[in-house]
Short mmCIF file of C-alpha atoms in Angstrom, two decimals:
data_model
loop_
_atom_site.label_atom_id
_atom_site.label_comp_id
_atom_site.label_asym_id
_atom_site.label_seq_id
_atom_site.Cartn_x
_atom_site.Cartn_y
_atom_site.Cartn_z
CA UNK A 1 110.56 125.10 30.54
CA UNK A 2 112.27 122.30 32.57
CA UNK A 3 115.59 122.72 34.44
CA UNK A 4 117.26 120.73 31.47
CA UNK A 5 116.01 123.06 28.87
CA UNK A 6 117.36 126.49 30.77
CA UNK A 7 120.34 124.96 31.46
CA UNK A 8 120.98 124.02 27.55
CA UNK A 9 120.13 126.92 26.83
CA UNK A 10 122.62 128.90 29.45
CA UNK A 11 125.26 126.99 27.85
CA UNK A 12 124.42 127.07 24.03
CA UNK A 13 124.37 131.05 24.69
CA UNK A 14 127.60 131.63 26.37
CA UNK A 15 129.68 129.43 24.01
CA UNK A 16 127.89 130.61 21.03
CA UNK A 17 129.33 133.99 22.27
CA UNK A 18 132.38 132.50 22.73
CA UNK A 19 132.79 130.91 19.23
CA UNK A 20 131.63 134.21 17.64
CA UNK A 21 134.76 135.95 18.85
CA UNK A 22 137.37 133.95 16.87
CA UNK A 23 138.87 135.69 14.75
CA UNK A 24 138.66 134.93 10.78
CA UNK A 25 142.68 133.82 11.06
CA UNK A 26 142.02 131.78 13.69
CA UNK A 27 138.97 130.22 12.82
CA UNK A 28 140.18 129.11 9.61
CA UNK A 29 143.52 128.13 11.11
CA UNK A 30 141.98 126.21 13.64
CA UNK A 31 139.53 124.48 11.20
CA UNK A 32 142.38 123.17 9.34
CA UNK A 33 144.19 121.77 12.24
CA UNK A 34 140.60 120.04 13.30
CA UNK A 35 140.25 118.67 9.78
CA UNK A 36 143.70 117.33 9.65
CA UNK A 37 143.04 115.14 12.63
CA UNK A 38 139.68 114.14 11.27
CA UNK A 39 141.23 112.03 8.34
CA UNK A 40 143.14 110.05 10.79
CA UNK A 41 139.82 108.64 12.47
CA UNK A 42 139.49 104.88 11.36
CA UNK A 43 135.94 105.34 10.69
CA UNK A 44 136.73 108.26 8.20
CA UNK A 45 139.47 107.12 6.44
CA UNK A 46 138.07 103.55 5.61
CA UNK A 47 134.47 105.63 4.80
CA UNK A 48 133.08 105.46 1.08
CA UNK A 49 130.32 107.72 2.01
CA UNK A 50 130.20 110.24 4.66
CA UNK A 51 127.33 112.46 5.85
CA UNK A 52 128.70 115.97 6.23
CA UNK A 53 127.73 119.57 7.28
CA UNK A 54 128.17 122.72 5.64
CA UNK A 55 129.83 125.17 7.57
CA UNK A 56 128.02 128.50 8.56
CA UNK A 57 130.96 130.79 8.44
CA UNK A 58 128.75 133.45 10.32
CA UNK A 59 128.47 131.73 13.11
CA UNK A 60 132.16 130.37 13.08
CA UNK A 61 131.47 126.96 13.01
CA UNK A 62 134.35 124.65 12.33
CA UNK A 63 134.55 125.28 8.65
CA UNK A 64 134.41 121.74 6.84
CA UNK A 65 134.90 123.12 3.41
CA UNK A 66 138.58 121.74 3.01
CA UNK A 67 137.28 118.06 4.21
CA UNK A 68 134.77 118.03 2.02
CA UNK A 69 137.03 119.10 -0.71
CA UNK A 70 139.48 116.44 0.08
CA UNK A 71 136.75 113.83 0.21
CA UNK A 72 135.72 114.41 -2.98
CA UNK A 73 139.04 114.32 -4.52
CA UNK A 74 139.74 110.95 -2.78
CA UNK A 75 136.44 109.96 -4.97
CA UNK A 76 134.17 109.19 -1.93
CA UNK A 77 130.48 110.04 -2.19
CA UNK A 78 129.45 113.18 0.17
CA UNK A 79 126.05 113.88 1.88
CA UNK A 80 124.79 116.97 3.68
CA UNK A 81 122.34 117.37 6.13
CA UNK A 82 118.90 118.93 5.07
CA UNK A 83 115.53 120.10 7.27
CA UNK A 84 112.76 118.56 5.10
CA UNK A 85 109.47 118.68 6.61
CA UNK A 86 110.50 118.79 9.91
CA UNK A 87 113.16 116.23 9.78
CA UNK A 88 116.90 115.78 8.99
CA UNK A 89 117.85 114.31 5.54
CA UNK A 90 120.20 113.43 4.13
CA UNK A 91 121.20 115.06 0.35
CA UNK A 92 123.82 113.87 -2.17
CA UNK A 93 126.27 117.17 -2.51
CA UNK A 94 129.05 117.86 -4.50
CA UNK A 95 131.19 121.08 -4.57
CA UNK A 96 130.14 123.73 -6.37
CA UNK A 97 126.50 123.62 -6.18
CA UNK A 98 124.26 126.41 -5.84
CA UNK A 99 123.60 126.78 -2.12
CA UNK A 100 120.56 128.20 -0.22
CA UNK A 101 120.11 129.49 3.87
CA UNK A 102 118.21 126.52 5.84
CA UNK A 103 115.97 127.15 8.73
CA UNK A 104 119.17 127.82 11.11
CA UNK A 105 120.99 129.70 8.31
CA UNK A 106 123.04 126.92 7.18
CA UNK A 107 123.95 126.74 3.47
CA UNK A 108 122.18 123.37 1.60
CA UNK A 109 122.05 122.57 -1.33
CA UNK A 110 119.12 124.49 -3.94
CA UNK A 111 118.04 121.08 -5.49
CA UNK A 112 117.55 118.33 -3.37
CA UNK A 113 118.75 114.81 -3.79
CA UNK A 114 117.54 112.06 -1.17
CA UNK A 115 120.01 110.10 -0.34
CA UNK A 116 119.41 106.61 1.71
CA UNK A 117 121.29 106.98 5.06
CA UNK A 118 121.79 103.34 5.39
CA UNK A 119 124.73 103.69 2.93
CA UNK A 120 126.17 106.04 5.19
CA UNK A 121 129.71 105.03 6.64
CA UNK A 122 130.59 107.86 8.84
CA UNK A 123 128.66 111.61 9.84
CA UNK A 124 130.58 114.50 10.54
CA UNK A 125 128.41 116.14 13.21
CA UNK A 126 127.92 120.05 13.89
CA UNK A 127 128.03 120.89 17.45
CA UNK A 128 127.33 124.15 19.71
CA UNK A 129 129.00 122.25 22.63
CA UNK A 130 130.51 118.96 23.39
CA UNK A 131 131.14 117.62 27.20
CA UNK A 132 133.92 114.83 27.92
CA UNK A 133 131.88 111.79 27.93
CA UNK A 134 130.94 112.06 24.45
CA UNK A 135 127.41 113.88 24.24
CA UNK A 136 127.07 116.75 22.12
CA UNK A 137 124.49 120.06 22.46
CA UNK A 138 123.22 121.53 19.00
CA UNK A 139 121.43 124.11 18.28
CA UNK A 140 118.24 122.81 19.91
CA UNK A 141 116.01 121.56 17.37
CA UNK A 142 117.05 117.85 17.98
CA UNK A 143 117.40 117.01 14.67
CA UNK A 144 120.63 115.12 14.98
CA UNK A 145 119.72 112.75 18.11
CA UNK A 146 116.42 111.66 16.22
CA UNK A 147 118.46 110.95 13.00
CA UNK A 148 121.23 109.22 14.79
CA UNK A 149 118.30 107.17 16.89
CA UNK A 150 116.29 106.46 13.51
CA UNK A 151 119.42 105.08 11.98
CA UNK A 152 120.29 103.11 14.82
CA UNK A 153 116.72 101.65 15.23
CA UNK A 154 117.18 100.13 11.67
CA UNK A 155 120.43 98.66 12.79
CA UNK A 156 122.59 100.93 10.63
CA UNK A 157 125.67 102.51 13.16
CA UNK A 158 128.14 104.83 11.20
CA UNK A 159 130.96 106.19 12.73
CA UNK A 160 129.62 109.62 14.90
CA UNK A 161 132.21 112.11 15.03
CA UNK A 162 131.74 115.99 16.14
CA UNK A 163 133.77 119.00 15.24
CA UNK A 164 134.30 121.54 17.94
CA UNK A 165 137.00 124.06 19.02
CA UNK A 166 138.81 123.51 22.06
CA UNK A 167 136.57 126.12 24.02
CA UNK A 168 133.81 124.23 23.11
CA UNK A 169 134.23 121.39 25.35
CA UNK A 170 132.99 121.33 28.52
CA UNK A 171 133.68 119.06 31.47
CA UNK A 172 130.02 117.55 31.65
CA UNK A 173 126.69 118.79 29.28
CA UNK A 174 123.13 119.23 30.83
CA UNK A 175 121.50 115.88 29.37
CA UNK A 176 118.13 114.44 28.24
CA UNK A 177 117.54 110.78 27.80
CA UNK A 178 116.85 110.90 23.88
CA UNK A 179 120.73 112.66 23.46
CA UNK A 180 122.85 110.60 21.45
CA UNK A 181 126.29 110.19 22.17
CA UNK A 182 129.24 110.61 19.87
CA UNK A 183 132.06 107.83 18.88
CA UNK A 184 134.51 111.05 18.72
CA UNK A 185 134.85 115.02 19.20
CA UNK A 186 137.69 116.25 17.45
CA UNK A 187 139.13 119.57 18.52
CA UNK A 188 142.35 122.04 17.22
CA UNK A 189 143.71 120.39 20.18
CA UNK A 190 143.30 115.98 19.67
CA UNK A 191 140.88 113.28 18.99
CA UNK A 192 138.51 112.55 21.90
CA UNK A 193 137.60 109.13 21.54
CA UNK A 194 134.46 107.74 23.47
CA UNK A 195 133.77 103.80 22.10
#
């Protein structure tokens, strides 16, 4: 294991640990305070279609379920992230549907719908832990970074934008050369912006 990889690892463990403590009150309290800033991003208000995560409420992730629900109401077209054969994809969603536990435990939808990323305007990003100069840790798999990298290598660029907590952020994340950076992290706490 390389220095890189223990240090990632050192970090996505002790914030996990820290994330896990917030309580259901705050979580959801904070969640709406990070999705109220959210709509005020350029790149997410003008969006038609945005790429979006489910929540997993176990782990207290930032809980997107009142963006999404606000999306949709607004009429734009939603997308979640799926693992298909080893790869992120992206799946047409709409509230309501019958859910099932991915590889990491996050909810996706039972019947998948392939949805061409290039019509994607904007991606609301899951994060473990985000550092001030814009690059985010996940959960390890790198799923994210070779989506973003794929979509970028076609010349397609939507707006990147991760959701975090304030004690996620860190001053500076252990790096690798294929991590992708973000446009924006949005915390309980402001808008980081990075481009």
């Amino acid at each position: 294991m390389s220095s890189s990889s223990e240090s990632k690892q050192a970090v996505r463990k002790e914030v996990l640990a820290l994330r896990k403590r917030l309580r259901p009150e705050e979580w959801l309290e904070k969640s709406a305070e990070i999705a109220a800033k959210v709509s005020g991003i350029p790149e997410v208000s003008r969006a038609e279609h945005l790429l979006v995560y489910l929540s997993i409420a176990e782990t207290r992730e930032v809980s997107t379920g009142e963006l999404i629900e606000g999306f949709c109401s607004s009429g734009r077209k939603i997308s979640v992230p799926v693992i298909r054969h080893g790869r992120l994809a992206a799946c047409g969603y709409m509230p309501g549907e019958k859910l099932q536990r991915g590889i990491f435990g996050q909810p996706e939808p039972e019947l998948f719908r392939s949805v061409d990323p290039s019509g994607i305007d904007a991606l609301i990003l899951p994060l473990v832990a985000a550092d001030e100069e814009g690059y985010r840790m996940g959960y390890g798999g790198g799923y994210f970074d070779r989506f973003l990298s794929e979509l970028a290598a076609a010349g397609h660029f939507p707006g990147r934008v991760g959701l975090a907590f304030r004690l996620q952020i860190v001053p500076l994340l252990p790096r690798d050369s294929w991590d992708e950076r973000l446009d924006y992290t949005v915390h309980e706490g402001g808008v980081m912006r990075f481009t």
